[in-house]
mmCIF file of C-alpha atoms and ligand atoms in Angstrom:
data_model
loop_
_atom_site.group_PDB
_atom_site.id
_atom_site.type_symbol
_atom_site.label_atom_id
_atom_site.label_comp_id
_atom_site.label_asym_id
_atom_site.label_seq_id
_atom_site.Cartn_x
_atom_site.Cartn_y
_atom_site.Cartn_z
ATOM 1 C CA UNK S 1 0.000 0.000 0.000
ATOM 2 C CA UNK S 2 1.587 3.785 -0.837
ATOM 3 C CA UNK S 3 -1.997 5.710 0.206
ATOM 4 C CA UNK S 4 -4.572 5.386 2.838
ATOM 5 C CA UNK S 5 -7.463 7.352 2.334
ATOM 6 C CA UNK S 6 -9.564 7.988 5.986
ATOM 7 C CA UNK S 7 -13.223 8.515 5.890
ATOM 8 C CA UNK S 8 -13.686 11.619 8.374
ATOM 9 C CA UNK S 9 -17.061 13.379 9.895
ATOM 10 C CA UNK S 10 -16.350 17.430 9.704
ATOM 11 C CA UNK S 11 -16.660 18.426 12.876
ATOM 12 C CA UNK S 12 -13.859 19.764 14.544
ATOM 13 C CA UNK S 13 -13.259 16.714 16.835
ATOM 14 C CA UNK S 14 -13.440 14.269 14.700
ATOM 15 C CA UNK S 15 -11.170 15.884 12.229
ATOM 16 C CA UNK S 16 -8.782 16.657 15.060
ATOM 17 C CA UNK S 17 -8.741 12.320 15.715
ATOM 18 C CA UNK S 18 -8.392 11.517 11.766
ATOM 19 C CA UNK S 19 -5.346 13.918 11.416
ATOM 20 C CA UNK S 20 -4.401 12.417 15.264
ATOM 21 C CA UNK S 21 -4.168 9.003 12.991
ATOM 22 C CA UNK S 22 -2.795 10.326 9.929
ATOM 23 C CA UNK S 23 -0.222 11.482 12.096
ATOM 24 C CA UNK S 24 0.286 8.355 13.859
ATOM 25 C CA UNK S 25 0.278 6.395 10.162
ATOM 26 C CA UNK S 26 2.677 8.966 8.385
ATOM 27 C CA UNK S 27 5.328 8.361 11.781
ATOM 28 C CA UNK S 28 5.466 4.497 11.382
ATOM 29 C CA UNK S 29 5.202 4.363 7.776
ATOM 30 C CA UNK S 30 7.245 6.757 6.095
ATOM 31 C CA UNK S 31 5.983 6.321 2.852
ATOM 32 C CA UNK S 32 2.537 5.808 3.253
ATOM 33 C CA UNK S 33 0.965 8.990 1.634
ATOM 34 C CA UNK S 34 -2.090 9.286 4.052
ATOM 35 C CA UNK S 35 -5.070 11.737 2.975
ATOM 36 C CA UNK S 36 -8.729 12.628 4.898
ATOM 37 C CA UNK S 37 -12.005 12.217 3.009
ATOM 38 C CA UNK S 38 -14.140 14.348 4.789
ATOM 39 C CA UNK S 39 -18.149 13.383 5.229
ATOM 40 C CA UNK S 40 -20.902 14.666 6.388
ATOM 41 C CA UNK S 41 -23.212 12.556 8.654
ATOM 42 C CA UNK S 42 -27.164 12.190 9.479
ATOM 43 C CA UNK S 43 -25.789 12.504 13.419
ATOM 44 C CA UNK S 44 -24.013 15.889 12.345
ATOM 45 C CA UNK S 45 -27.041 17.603 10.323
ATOM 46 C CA UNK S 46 -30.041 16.560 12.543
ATOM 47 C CA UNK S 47 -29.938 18.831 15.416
ATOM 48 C CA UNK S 48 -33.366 19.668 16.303
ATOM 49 C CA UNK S 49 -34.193 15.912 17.381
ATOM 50 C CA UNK S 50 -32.392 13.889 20.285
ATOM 51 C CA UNK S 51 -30.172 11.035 19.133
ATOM 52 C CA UNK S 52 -32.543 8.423 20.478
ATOM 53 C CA UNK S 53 -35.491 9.760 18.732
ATOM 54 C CA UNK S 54 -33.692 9.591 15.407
ATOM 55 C CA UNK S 55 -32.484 5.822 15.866
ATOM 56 C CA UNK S 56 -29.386 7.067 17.312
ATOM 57 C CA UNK S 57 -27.381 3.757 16.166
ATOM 58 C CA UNK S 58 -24.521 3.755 13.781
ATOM 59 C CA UNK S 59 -25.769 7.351 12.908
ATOM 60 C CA UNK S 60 -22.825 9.027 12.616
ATOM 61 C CA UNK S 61 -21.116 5.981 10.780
ATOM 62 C CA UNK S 62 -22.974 5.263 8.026
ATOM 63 C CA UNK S 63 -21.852 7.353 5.552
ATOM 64 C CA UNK S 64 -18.481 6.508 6.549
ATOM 65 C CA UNK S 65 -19.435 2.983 5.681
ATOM 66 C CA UNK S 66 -21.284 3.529 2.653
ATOM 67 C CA UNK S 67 -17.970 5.381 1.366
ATOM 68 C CA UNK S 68 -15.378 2.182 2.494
ATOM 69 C CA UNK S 69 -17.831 0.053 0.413
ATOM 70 C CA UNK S 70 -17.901 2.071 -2.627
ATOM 71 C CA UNK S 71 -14.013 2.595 -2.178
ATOM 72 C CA UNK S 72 -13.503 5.790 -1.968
ATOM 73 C CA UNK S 73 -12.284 5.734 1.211
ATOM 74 C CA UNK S 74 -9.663 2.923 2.850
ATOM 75 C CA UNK S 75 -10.613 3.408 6.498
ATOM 76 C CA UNK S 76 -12.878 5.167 8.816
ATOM 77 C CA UNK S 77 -12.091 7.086 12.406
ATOM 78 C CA UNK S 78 -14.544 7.202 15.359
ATOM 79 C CA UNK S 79 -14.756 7.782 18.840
ATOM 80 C CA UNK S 80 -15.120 4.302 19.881
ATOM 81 C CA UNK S 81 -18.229 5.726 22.524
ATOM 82 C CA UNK S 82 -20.421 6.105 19.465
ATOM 83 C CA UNK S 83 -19.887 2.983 17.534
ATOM 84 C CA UNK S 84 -22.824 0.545 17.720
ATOM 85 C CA UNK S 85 -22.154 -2.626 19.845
ATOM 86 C CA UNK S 86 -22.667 -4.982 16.657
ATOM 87 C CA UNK S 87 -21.147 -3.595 13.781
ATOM 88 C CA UNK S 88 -22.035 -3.730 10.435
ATOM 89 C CA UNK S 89 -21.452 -6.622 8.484
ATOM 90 C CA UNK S 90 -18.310 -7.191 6.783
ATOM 91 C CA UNK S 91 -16.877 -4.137 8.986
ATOM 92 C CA UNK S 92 -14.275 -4.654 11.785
ATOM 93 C CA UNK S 93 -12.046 -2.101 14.602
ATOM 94 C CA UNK S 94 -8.477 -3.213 13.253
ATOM 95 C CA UNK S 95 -7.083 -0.503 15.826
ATOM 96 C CA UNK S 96 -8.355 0.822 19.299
ATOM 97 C CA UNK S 97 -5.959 3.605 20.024
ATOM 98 C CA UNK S 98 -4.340 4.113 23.719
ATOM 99 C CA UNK S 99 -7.041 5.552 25.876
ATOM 100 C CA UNK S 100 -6.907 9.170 26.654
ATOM 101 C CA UNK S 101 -8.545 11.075 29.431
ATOM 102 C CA UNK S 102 -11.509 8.663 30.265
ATOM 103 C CA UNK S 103 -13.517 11.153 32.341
ATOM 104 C CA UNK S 104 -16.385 13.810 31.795
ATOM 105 C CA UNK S 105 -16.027 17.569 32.861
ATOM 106 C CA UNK S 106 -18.414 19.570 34.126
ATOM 107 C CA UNK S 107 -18.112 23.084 32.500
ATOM 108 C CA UNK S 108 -19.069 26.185 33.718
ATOM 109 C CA UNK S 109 -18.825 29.967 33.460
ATOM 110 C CA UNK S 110 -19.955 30.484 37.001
ATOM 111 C CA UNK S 111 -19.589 27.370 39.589
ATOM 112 C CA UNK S 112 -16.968 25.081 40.667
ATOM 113 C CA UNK S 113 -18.847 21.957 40.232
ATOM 114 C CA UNK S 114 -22.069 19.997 40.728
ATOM 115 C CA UNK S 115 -22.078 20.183 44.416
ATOM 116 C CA UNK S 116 -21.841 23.989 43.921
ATOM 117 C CA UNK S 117 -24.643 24.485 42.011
ATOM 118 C CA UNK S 118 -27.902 26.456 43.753
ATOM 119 C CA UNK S 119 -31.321 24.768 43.540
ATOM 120 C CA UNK S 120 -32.929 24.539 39.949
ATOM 121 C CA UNK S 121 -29.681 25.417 38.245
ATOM 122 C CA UNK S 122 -29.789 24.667 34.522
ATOM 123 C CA UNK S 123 -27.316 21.559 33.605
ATOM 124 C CA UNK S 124 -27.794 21.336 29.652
ATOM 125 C CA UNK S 125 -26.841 17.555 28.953
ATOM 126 C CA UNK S 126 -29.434 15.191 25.806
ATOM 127 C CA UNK S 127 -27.116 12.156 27.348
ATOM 128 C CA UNK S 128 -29.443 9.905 29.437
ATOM 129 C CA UNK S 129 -26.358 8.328 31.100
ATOM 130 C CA UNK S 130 -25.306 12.274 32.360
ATOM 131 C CA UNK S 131 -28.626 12.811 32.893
ATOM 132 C CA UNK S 132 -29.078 9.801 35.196
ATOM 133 C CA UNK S 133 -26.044 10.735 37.298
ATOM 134 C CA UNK S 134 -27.257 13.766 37.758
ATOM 135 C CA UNK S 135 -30.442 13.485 39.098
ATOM 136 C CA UNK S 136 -29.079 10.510 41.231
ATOM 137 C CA UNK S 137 -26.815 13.246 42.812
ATOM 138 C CA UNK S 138 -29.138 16.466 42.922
ATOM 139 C CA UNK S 139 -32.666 16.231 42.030
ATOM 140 C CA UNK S 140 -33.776 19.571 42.632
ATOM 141 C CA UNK S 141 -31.609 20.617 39.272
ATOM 142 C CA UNK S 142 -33.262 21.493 36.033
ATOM 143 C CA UNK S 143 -32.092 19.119 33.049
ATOM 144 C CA UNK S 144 -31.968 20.685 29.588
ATOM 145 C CA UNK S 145 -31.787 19.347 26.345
ATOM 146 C CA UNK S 146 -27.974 20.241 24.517
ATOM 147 C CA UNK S 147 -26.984 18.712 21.661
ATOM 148 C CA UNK S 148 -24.387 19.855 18.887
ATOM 149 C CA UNK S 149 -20.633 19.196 18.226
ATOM 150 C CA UNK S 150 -18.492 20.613 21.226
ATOM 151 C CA UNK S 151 -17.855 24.047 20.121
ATOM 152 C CA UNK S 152 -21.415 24.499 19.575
ATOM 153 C CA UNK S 153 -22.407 23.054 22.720
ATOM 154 C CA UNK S 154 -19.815 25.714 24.933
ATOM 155 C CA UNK S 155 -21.535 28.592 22.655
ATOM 156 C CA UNK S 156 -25.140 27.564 24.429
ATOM 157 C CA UNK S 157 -22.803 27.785 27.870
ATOM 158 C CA UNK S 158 -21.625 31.137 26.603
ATOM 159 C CA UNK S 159 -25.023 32.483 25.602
ATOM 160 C CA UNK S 160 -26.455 31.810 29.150
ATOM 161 C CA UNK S 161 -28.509 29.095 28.281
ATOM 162 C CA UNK S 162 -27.276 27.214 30.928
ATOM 163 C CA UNK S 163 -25.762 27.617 34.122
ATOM 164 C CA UNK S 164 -23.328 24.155 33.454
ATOM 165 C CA UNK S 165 -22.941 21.576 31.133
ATOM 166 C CA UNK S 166 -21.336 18.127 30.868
ATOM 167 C CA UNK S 167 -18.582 17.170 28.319
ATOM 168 C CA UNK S 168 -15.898 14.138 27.756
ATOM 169 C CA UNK S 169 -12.430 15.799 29.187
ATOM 170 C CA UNK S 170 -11.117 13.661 26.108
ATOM 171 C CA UNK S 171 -12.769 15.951 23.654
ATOM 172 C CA UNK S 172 -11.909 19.415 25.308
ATOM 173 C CA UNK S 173 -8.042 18.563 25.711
ATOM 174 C CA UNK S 174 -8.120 17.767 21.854
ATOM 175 C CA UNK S 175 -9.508 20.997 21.206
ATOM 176 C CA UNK S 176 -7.252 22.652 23.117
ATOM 177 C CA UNK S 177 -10.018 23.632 25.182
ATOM 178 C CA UNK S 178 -8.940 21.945 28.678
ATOM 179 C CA UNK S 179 -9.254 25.046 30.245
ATOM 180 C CA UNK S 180 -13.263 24.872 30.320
ATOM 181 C CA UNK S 181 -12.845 21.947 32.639
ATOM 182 C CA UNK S 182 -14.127 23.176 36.419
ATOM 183 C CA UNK S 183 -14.138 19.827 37.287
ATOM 184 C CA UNK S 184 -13.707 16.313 36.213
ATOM 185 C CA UNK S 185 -16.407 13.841 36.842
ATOM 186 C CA UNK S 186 -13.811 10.629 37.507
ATOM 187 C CA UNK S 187 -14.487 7.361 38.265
ATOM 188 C CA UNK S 188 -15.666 4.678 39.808
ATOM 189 C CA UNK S 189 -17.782 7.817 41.454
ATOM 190 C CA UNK S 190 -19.317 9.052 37.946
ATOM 191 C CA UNK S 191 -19.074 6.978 35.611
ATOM 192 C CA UNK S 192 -18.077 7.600 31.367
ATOM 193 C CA UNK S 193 -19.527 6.214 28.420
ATOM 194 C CA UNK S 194 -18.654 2.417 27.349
ATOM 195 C CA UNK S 195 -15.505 3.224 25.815
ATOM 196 C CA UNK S 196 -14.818 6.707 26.263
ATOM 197 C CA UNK S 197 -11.924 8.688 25.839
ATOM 198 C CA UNK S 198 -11.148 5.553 23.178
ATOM 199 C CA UNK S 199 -10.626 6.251 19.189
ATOM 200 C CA UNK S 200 -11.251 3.104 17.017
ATOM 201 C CA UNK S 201 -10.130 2.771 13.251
ATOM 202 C CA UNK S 202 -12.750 0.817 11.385
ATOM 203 C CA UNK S 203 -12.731 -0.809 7.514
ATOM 204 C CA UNK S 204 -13.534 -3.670 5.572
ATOM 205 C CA UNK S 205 -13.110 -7.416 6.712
ATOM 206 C CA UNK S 206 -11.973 -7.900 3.020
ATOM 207 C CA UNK S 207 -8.449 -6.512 3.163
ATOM 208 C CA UNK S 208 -5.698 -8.326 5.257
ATOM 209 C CA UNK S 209 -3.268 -5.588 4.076
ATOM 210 C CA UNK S 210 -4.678 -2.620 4.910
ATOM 211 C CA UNK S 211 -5.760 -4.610 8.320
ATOM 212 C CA UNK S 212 -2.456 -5.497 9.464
ATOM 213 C CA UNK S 213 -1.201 -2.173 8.537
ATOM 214 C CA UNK S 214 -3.805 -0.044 10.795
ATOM 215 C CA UNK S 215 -3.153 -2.980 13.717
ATOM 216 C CA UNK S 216 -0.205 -1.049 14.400
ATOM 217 C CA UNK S 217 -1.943 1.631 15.937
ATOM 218 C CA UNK S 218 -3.575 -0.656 18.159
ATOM 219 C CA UNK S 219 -3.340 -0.241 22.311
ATOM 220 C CA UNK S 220 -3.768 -4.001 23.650
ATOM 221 C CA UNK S 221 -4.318 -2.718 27.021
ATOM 222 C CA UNK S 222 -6.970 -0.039 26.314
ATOM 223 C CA UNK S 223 -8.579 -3.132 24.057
ATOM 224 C CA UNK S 224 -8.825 -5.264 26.618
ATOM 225 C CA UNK S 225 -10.715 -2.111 28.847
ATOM 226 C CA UNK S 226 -13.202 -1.093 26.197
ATOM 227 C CA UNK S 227 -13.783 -4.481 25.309
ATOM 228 C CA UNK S 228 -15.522 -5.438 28.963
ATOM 229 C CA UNK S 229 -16.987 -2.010 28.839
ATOM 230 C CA UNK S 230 -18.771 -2.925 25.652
ATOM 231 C CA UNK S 231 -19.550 -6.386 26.327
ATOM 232 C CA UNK S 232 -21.846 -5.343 29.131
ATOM 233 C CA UNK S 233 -23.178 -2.824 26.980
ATOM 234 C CA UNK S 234 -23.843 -5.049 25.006
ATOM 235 C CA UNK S 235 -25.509 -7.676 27.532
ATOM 236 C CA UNK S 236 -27.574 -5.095 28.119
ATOM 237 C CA UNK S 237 -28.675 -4.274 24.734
ATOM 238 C CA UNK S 238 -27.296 -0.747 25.354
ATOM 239 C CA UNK S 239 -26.774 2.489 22.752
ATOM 240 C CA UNK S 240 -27.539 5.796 22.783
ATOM 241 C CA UNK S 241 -31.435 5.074 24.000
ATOM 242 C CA UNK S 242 -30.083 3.448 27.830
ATOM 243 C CA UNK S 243 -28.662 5.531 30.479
ATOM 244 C CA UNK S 244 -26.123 2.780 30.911
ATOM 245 C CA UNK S 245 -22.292 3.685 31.788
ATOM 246 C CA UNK S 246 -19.141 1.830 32.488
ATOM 247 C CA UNK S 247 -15.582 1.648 33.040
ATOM 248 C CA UNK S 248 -12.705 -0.695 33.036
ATOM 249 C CA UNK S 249 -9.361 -0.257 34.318
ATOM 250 C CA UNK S 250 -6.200 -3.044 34.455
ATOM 251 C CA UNK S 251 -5.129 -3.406 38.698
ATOM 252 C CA UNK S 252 -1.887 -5.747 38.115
ATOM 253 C CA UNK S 253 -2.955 -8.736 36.807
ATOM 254 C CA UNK S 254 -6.522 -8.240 37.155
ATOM 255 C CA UNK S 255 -9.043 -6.124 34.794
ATOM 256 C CA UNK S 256 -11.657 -4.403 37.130
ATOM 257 C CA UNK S 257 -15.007 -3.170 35.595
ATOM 258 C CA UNK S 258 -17.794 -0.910 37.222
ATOM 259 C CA UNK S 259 -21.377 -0.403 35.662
ATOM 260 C CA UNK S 260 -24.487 1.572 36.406
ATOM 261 C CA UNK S 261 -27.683 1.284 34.979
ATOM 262 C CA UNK S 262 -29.928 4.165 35.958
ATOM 263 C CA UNK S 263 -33.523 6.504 35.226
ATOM 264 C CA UNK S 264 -32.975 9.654 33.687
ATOM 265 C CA UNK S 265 -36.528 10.703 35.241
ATOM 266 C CA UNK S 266 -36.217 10.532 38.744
ATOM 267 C CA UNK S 267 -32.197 9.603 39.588
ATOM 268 C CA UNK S 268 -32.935 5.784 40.477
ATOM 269 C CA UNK S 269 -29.241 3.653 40.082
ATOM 270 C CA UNK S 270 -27.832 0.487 40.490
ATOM 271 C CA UNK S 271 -24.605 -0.255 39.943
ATOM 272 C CA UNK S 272 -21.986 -3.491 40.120
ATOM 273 C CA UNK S 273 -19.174 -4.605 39.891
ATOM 274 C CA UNK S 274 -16.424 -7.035 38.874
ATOM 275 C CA UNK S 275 -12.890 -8.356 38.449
ATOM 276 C CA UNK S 276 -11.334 -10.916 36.061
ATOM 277 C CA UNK S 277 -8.240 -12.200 33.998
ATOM 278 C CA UNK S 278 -7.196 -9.819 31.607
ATOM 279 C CA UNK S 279 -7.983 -11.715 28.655
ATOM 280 C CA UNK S 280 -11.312 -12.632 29.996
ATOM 281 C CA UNK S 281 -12.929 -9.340 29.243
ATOM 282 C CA UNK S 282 -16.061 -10.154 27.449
ATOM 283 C CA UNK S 283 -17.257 -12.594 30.041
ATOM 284 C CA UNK S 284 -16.271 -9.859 32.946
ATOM 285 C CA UNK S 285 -18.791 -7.638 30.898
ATOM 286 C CA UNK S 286 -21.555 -10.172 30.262
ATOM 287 C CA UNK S 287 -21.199 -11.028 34.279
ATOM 288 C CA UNK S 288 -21.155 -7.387 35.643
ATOM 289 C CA UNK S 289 -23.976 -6.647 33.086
ATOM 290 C CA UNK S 290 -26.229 -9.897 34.711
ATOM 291 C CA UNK S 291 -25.380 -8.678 38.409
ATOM 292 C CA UNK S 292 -27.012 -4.817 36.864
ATOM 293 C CA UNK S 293 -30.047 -6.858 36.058
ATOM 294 C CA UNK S 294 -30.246 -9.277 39.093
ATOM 295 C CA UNK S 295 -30.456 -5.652 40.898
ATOM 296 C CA UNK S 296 -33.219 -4.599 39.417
ATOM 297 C CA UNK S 297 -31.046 -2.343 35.847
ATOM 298 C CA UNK S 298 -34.251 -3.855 34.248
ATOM 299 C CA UNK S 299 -36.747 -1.105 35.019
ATOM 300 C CA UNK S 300 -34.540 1.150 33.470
ATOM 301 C CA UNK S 301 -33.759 -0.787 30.354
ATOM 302 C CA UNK S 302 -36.682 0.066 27.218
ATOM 303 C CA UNK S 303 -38.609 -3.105 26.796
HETATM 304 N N1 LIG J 1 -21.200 11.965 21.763
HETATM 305 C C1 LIG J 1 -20.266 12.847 21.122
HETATM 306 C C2 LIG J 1 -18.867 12.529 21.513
HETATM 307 N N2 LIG J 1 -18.263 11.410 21.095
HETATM 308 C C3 LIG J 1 -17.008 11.372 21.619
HETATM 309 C C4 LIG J 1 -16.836 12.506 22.394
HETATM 310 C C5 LIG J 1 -15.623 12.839 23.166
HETATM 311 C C6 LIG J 1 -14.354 12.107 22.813
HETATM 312 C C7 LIG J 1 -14.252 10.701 23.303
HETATM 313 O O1 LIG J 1 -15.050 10.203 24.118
HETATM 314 O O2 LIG J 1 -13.303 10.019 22.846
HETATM 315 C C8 LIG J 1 -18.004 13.266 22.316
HETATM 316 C C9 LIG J 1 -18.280 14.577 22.952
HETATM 317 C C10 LIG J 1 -18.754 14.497 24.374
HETATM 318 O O3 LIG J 1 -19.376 13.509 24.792
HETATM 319 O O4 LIG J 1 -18.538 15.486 25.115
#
């Protein structure tokens, strides 16, 4: 291979993680001329709707996909948070890069964090998982609807539509806009998205090549991490539509993984927890995810 071209969304994040790659590609393989295809996405023009309402799965990949099929592009980037559970067919993640920051930040113009907010402040979040923690922590605040890539979403902040809002840390620091963190939201107290803070490379299941040459971006130990995070998303038939949130973390020989399943109405939670082998990360997931529903994570799950 001499050129990899890498299916892109436009917003400023996700151009900021395909150049991260292209980066990463050019360094290891010197003369790999690398390129980004940029696309535009259903999950990038609908704004008006929440994600869940407008089948909130694989939305911002599609396109992607459609454009690695017709080959016109070689490979796609994603955060790894908003990748479906089951992929599409003949698709596969070749390369989970190495984790960065896995936490949210809570972002605001006027208070140090959560606990400092006054009664009925306004806390713009759409995520149900945010939303759940939330309430779960101070009921008397008002939740608001925010959606929008990050920029737009600190330009709502800005306009005083809210007194705070929640955002990845991961996403700020790559914009360069760290500084808007008051606090960070860290775990096992508050916990991420499945996979946050994680960028996969995804393309066809046809081409050992171009495989083998994206594996070498891949982070074994994040892998192992996001893969029990997703597994009990999975278990639990989780995306976008289930306040469901996880995180896994390697202790020495052991992979750890904490879960919460929770109401965005009224705060309800439960949460669990686990340990296992390294290796053994799927099975951690599928366990952690049937100790969420021996507590009850049912009543919170649709159907
Ligand atoms: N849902 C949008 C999205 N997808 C990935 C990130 C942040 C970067 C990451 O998690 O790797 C964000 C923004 C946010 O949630 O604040």
């Amino acid at each position: 291979m001499d050129r990899l071209r890498i299916a892109t969304r436009k917003s400023p994040l996700a151009l900021w993680q395909s150049e991260h790659v292209a980066a990463a590609l050019r360094a290891r393989h010197p003369s790999l001329e690398v390129e980004l295809v940029p696309l535009s996405t259903r999950g990038d023009e609908v704004l008006d709707r929440s994600l869940a309402a407008i089948g909130g799965k694989g939305l911002f990949l599609k396109e992607l996909e459609i454009a690695m099929q017709a080959g016109e592009a070689d490979c796609a980037v994603h955060s790894l948070k908003d990748v479906p559970m089951e992929l599409e067919p003949g698709f596969v993640l070749p390369a989970i890069l190495a984790r960065a920051d896995h936490a949210d930040g809570f972002v605001s113009n006027a208070f140090d964090g959560i606990d400092a907010l006054p009664a009925g402040a306004r806390v713009g979040t759409s995520s149900l998982r945010r939303q759940a923690q939330l309430r779960a922590r101070r009921p008397d605040l008002e939740l608001r609807d925010l959606r929008g890539n990050v920029n737009t979403r600190l330009a709502k902040l800005d306009a005083g539509d809210y007194d705070a809002i929640v955002l990845a840390c991961a996403g700020l620091q790559r914009l360069g806009l760290d500084t808007r963190i008051r606090a960070r939201l860290d775990a096992p107290d508050w916990l991420p998205a499945p996979a946050q803070g994680a960028i996969a490379i995804e393309c066809r299941d046809d081409a050992p090549q171009l495989q083998r040459l994206l594996a070498t971006l891949d982070d074994a130990p994040t892998r192992r991490c996001v893969e029990a995070e997703r597994a009990m998303n999975r278990a639990l038939h989780g995306s976008c539509h289930v306040p469901v949130a996880a995180f896994a973390w390697l202790d020495g020989d052991r992979l750890r993984l904490e879960g919460l399943v929770g109401s965005a109405q009224d705060g309800r939670a439960v949460r669990a927890g686990g340990e296992s082998a390294h290796a053994e990360g799927d099975a951690l997931g599928a366990r952690v995810a049937s100790l969420l529903l021996e507590a009850g994570a049912g009543a919170f799950l649709p159907g």
